[in-house]
Amino acid sequence: MNFRIWLRTAIALGAFTMLVGAAHAAGTLRYATVGEPPSLDQQVLTSDLSTTIAHHVFEGLYTFDASNSPVGLLAAGETVSDDGKTITITLREGVKFHNGQDMTSADVVASLNRWGEFGSRGGLLFANVESVTAAGDHEVTVRLAQPFGPWKNLLAFINGGPAIYPASVAEGAGKEPIAPDSYIGTGPYKFAEWVPNRHVELVRFDGYVSPEGEADGYGGARVAEFDTLQFIPVPDVGTRVAGLKAGDYDYAESIPGDLYADLEADPSVVTILNGGPIFGLVFMNSKDGPLQENFGLRRAIQAALDKVPALHVAIGPEGLWRANGSFLPEGNVWFTDAGTEHYSKGDASAARAMAEEAGYGGEPIKFMVSTNYPFHYDTAIVYTRQLAQAGFNIDLQVYDWATLIEKRAQPDQWDMFFTHHGFVPDPILISVMNDNYPGWWTTAEKNALKARFTESSNPAERQAIWTEIQALIYQQVPTMKTGDVYTYNIASPGLDGLGEATLIWPHFWNVSK
């Protein structure tokens, strides 16, 4: 009898222990990262790993909804003067920092000024800024030297962006990252501890004041469902995958493409595409060589290429790429099909005729590519074969990435080179729009459209102008987009609220077990 009583008691205690363990586990999300971030200071770093952690802690004036349109976060609204040079931003009231202090315009002014002087992306906006001043406790005035349409998108991009810190932190900070004891933000989670090689831990901020509205992308309501978020460095991908399957982790990032098909079919794993793809670009030389001002020859090269076989070879599983000719992905506010009928023709005979009409006589076309990025090299091999079939004499020059970077700055060293681009919130940040980027596309048509694009603050007008610019890119072919490439992460099926894809960085407000 005593043994039976003991057994019932042991079983009951075991069940109680299991329930307590389950309740504790439901309060903590464990995220397996590829390594440790260099810092969480969003203003001076563009590390994606840093942003994945830090945007739970720090917030900006604006953020992006699911279509990548900027929406208010700490900003309640704004007005822009008729001449486009004065922006008045009204702040949400009642927002608190993690130290209990109310957020006011003084904090915003100090944060924007630090970002403008030292921030990774601050100079793009502050090259046009004359002053940032407080107008009352909850109003900030930004005065521009000339209208600059991308201002809101730059304020909304938290990676290397204008996170709002207390004035006491921002005023004393320079170009070096702030220390962990200064990680004080307004987000739904607050910084708790950083144990090197073990974890970065965030805890729920009970004083958080959420924006209003339905959750939409990064915008709208933010609710911290977990007590704790732990970001754990797990450099070995096999350990990240096995650990998630075993329940040691709830989420794991940066999984290789060769595992995608198996993981997609595994019911114990949820695969999540990153909604901000990278995309390959082949740049043409506008300063020197046979492609310098010969738009007809460039269009002939473009017409010869069928992008789909190259994506199959270079990327692999169809779930990880899109043969998309728009410079921004479908569903994005900047998506347009202007010019995309020329994206992937793969017509060798038409290309041969177009090249002859453009005066091409078979001279070598120097095409630089690097093996440091396998998908660059694999794509270039397919393109070289297709171009040869269309009668082009391609001199494929293979370098390490550092050498390619050095050579592409010298116009006489190349005619085409392969690179790739990360996702950006505004097309003005795409490298082909930079007059000084190797390729040096600075035609009168581009310059006129670019001036209109940056001077306008009207979203619909800017979208219409971007449509014209993309059409011009397909006409003058300063670069050729190869397609969208998606990375992916994996998660436990027990997580609710993740959605089918992240925008750029995963977030864990509005997520629960």
CSV table of N, CA and C in Angstrom, one decimal, residues 223-287:
chain,number,residue,atom,x,y,z
A,223,VAL,N,2.2,43.2,-29.7
A,223,VAL,CA,2.0,42.6,-28.3
A,223,VAL,C,3.1,41.6,-28.0
A,224,ALA,N,3.7,41.8,-26.9
A,224,ALA,CA,4.8,40.8,-26.4
A,224,ALA,C,4.1,39.7,-25.7
A,225,GLU,N,4.0,38.5,-26.4
A,225,GLU,CA,3.3,37.3,-25.9
A,225,GLU,C,4.3,36.5,-25.0
A,226,PHE,N,5.6,36.6,-25.3
A,226,PHE,CA,6.6,35.8,-24.5
A,226,PHE,C,7.1,36.6,-23.4
A,227,ASP,N,7.5,35.9,-22.3
A,227,ASP,CA,8.2,36.5,-21.2
A,227,ASP,C,9.6,36.9,-21.6
A,228,THR,N,10.2,36.0,-22.4
A,228,THR,CA,11.6,36.1,-22.7
A,228,THR,C,11.9,35.7,-24.1
A,229,LEU,N,12.8,36.4,-24.8
A,229,LEU,CA,13.4,36.0,-26.1
A,229,LEU,C,14.8,35.7,-25.9
A,230,GLN,N,15.3,34.5,-26.3
A,230,GLN,CA,16.7,34.2,-26.2
A,230,GLN,C,17.3,34.0,-27.6
A,231,PHE,N,18.3,34.7,-27.9
A,231,PHE,CA,19.0,34.6,-29.2
A,231,PHE,C,20.3,33.9,-28.9
A,232,ILE,N,20.4,32.6,-29.4
A,232,ILE,CA,21.5,31.7,-29.0
A,232,ILE,C,22.4,31.5,-30.2
A,233,PRO,N,23.7,31.8,-30.1
A,233,PRO,CA,24.6,31.6,-31.2
A,233,PRO,C,24.8,30.1,-31.5
A,234,VAL,N,24.5,29.6,-32.7
A,234,VAL,CA,24.7,28.2,-33.0
A,234,VAL,C,25.3,28.2,-34.4
A,235,PRO,N,26.6,28.3,-34.6
A,235,PRO,CA,27.2,28.5,-35.9
A,235,PRO,C,27.0,27.3,-36.8
A,236,ASP,N,26.9,26.1,-36.3
A,236,ASP,CA,26.8,24.9,-37.1
A,236,ASP,C,25.4,24.7,-37.6
A,237,VAL,N,25.2,24.7,-38.9
A,237,VAL,CA,23.8,24.6,-39.4
A,237,VAL,C,23.2,23.3,-39.1
A,238,GLY,N,24.0,22.2,-39.0
A,238,GLY,CA,23.4,20.9,-38.6
A,238,GLY,C,22.8,20.9,-37.2
A,239,THR,N,23.5,21.6,-36.3
A,239,THR,CA,23.1,21.7,-35.0
A,239,THR,C,21.8,22.5,-34.9
A,240,ARG,N,21.7,23.6,-35.7
A,240,ARG,CA,20.5,24.4,-35.7
A,240,ARG,C,19.3,23.6,-36.1
A,241,VAL,N,19.5,22.8,-37.2
A,241,VAL,CA,18.4,22.0,-37.7
A,241,VAL,C,18.0,20.9,-36.8
A,242,ALA,N,19.0,20.2,-36.3
A,242,ALA,CA,18.7,19.1,-35.4
A,242,ALA,C,18.1,19.6,-34.1
A,243,GLY,N,18.6,20.7,-33.6
A,243,GLY,CA,18.1,21.3,-32.4
A,243,GLY,C,16.7,21.8,-32.5
A,244,LEU,N,16.3,22.3,-33.6
A,244,LEU,CA,14.9,22.7,-33.8
A,244,LEU,C,14.0,21.5,-33.8
A,245,LYS,N,14.4,20.5,-34.5
A,245,LYS,CA,13.6,19.3,-34.6
A,245,LYS,C,13.4,18.6,-33.2
A,246,ALA,N,14.5,18.7,-32.4
A,246,ALA,CA,14.4,18.1,-31.1
A,246,ALA,C,13.7,19.0,-30.0
A,247,GLY,N,13.3,20.2,-30.4
A,247,GLY,CA,12.6,21.1,-29.5
A,247,GLY,C,13.6,21.9,-28.7
A,248,ASP,N,14.9,21.9,-28.9
A,248,ASP,CA,15.8,22.8,-28.2
A,248,ASP,C,15.6,24.2,-28.6
A,249,TYR,N,15.2,24.5,-29.8
A,249,TYR,CA,15.0,25.8,-30.4
A,249,TYR,C,13.7,25.9,-31.0
A,250,ASP,N,13.1,27.1,-31.0
A,250,ASP,CA,11.8,27.3,-31.6
A,250,ASP,C,11.9,27.9,-33.0
A,251,TYR,N,13.1,28.5,-33.3
A,251,TYR,CA,13.3,29.1,-34.6
A,251,TYR,C,14.8,29.1,-34.9
A,252,ALA,N,15.1,28.9,-36.2
A,252,ALA,CA,16.5,28.8,-36.6
A,252,ALA,C,16.7,29.5,-37.9
A,253,GLU,N,17.8,30.3,-38.1
A,253,GLU,CA,17.9,31.1,-39.2
A,253,GLU,C,19.0,30.5,-40.2
A,254,SER,N,18.9,31.1,-41.4
A,254,SER,CA,19.9,30.9,-42.5
A,254,SER,C,20.2,29.4,-42.7
A,255,ILE,N,19.3,28.7,-43.3
A,255,ILE,CA,19.4,27.3,-43.6
A,255,ILE,C,19.8,27.1,-45.1
A,256,PRO,N,20.7,26.3,-45.5
A,256,PRO,CA,21.1,26.1,-46.9
A,256,PRO,C,20.0,25.7,-47.8
A,257,GLY,N,20.2,26.1,-49.1
A,257,GLY,CA,19.2,25.7,-50.1
A,257,GLY,C,19.1,24.2,-50.3
A,258,ASP,N,20.2,23.5,-50.2
A,258,ASP,CA,20.2,22.1,-50.5
A,258,ASP,C,19.4,21.2,-49.5
A,259,LEU,N,19.0,21.9,-48.4
A,259,LEU,CA,18.1,21.2,-47.4
A,259,LEU,C,16.7,21.5,-47.6
A,260,TYR,N,16.4,22.5,-48.5
A,260,TYR,CA,15.0,23.0,-48.6
A,260,TYR,C,14.0,22.0,-48.9
A,261,ALA,N,14.2,21.2,-49.9
A,261,ALA,CA,13.2,20.2,-50.3
A,261,ALA,C,12.8,19.3,-49.2
A,262,ASP,N,13.8,18.7,-48.5
A,262,ASP,CA,13.5,17.8,-47.4
A,262,ASP,C,12.8,18.5,-46.2
A,263,LEU,N,13.3,19.7,-45.9
A,263,LEU,CA,12.6,20.4,-44.8
A,263,LEU,C,11.2,20.8,-45.1
A,264,GLU,N,11.0,21.2,-46.4
A,264,GLU,CA,9.7,21.6,-46.8
A,264,GLU,C,8.7,20.5,-46.7
A,265,ALA,N,9.2,19.2,-46.8
A,265,ALA,CA,8.3,18.1,-46.7
A,265,ALA,C,8.2,17.5,-45.3
A,266,ASP,N,9.0,18.0,-44.4
A,266,ASP,CA,9.0,17.5,-43.0
A,266,ASP,C,7.9,18.2,-42.2
A,267,PRO,N,7.0,17.4,-41.7
A,267,PRO,CA,5.9,18.0,-40.9
A,267,PRO,C,6.3,18.6,-39.5
A,268,SER,N,7.5,18.2,-39.1
A,268,SER,CA,8.0,18.7,-37.8
A,268,SER,C,8.7,20.1,-37.9
A,269,VAL,N,8.7,20.6,-39.2
A,269,VAL,CA,9.4,21.9,-39.4
A,269,VAL,C,8.5,22.8,-40.3
A,270,VAL,N,8.5,24.0,-40.0
A,270,VAL,CA,7.9,25.0,-40.9
A,270,VAL,C,9.0,25.8,-41.6
A,271,THR,N,9.0,25.9,-42.9
A,271,THR,CA,10.0,26.7,-43.6
A,271,THR,C,9.4,28.1,-43.9
A,272,ILE,N,10.2,29.1,-43.7
A,272,ILE,CA,9.7,30.5,-43.9
A,272,ILE,C,10.7,31.3,-44.8
A,273,LEU,N,10.2,31.7,-45.9
A,273,LEU,CA,11.0,32.5,-46.8
A,273,LEU,C,11.2,33.9,-46.3
A,274,ASN,N,12.4,34.4,-46.5
A,274,ASN,CA,12.6,35.8,-46.2
A,274,ASN,C,11.9,36.7,-47.3
A,275,GLY,N,11.0,37.6,-47.0
A,275,GLY,CA,10.3,38.3,-47.9
A,275,GLY,C,11.1,39.4,-48.6
A,276,GLY,N,12.3,39.7,-48.2
A,276,GLY,CA,13.1,40.7,-48.8
A,276,GLY,C,14.2,40.0,-49.6
A,277,PRO,N,14.0,39.6,-50.9
A,277,PRO,CA,15.0,38.8,-51.6
A,277,PRO,C,16.3,39.6,-52.0
A,278,ILE,N,17.4,38.9,-52.2
A,278,ILE,CA,18.5,39.5,-52.9
A,278,ILE,C,18.3,39.3,-54.4
A,279,PHE,N,19.0,40.1,-55.2
A,279,PHE,CA,18.8,39.9,-56.6
A,279,PHE,C,20.2,40.1,-57.3
A,280,GLY,N,20.5,39.2,-58.3
A,280,GLY,CA,21.7,39.4,-59.0
A,280,GLY,C,21.6,40.5,-60.0
A,281,LEU,N,22.7,41.2,-60.3
A,281,LEU,CA,22.8,42.2,-61.3
A,281,LEU,C,24.0,42.1,-62.2
A,282,VAL,N,23.9,42.2,-63.5
A,282,VAL,CA,25.0,42.3,-64.4
A,282,VAL,C,25.1,43.7,-64.9
A,283,PHE,N,26.2,44.4,-64.5
A,283,PHE,CA,26.4,45.8,-64.9
A,283,PHE,C,27.1,46.0,-66.2
A,284,MET,N,26.7,47.0,-66.9
A,284,MET,CA,27.3,47.3,-68.2
A,284,MET,C,28.2,48.6,-68.0
A,285,ASN,N,29.3,48.7,-68.7
A,285,ASN,CA,30.2,49.8,-68.6
A,285,ASN,C,29.8,51.0,-69.5
A,286,SER,N,29.4,52.1,-68.8
A,286,SER,CA,29.0,53.3,-69.5
A,286,SER,C,30.1,54.3,-69.8
A,287,LYS,N,31.4,53.9,-69.3
A,287,LYS,CA,32.5,54.9,-69.5
A,287,LYS,C,33.5,54.5,-70.6
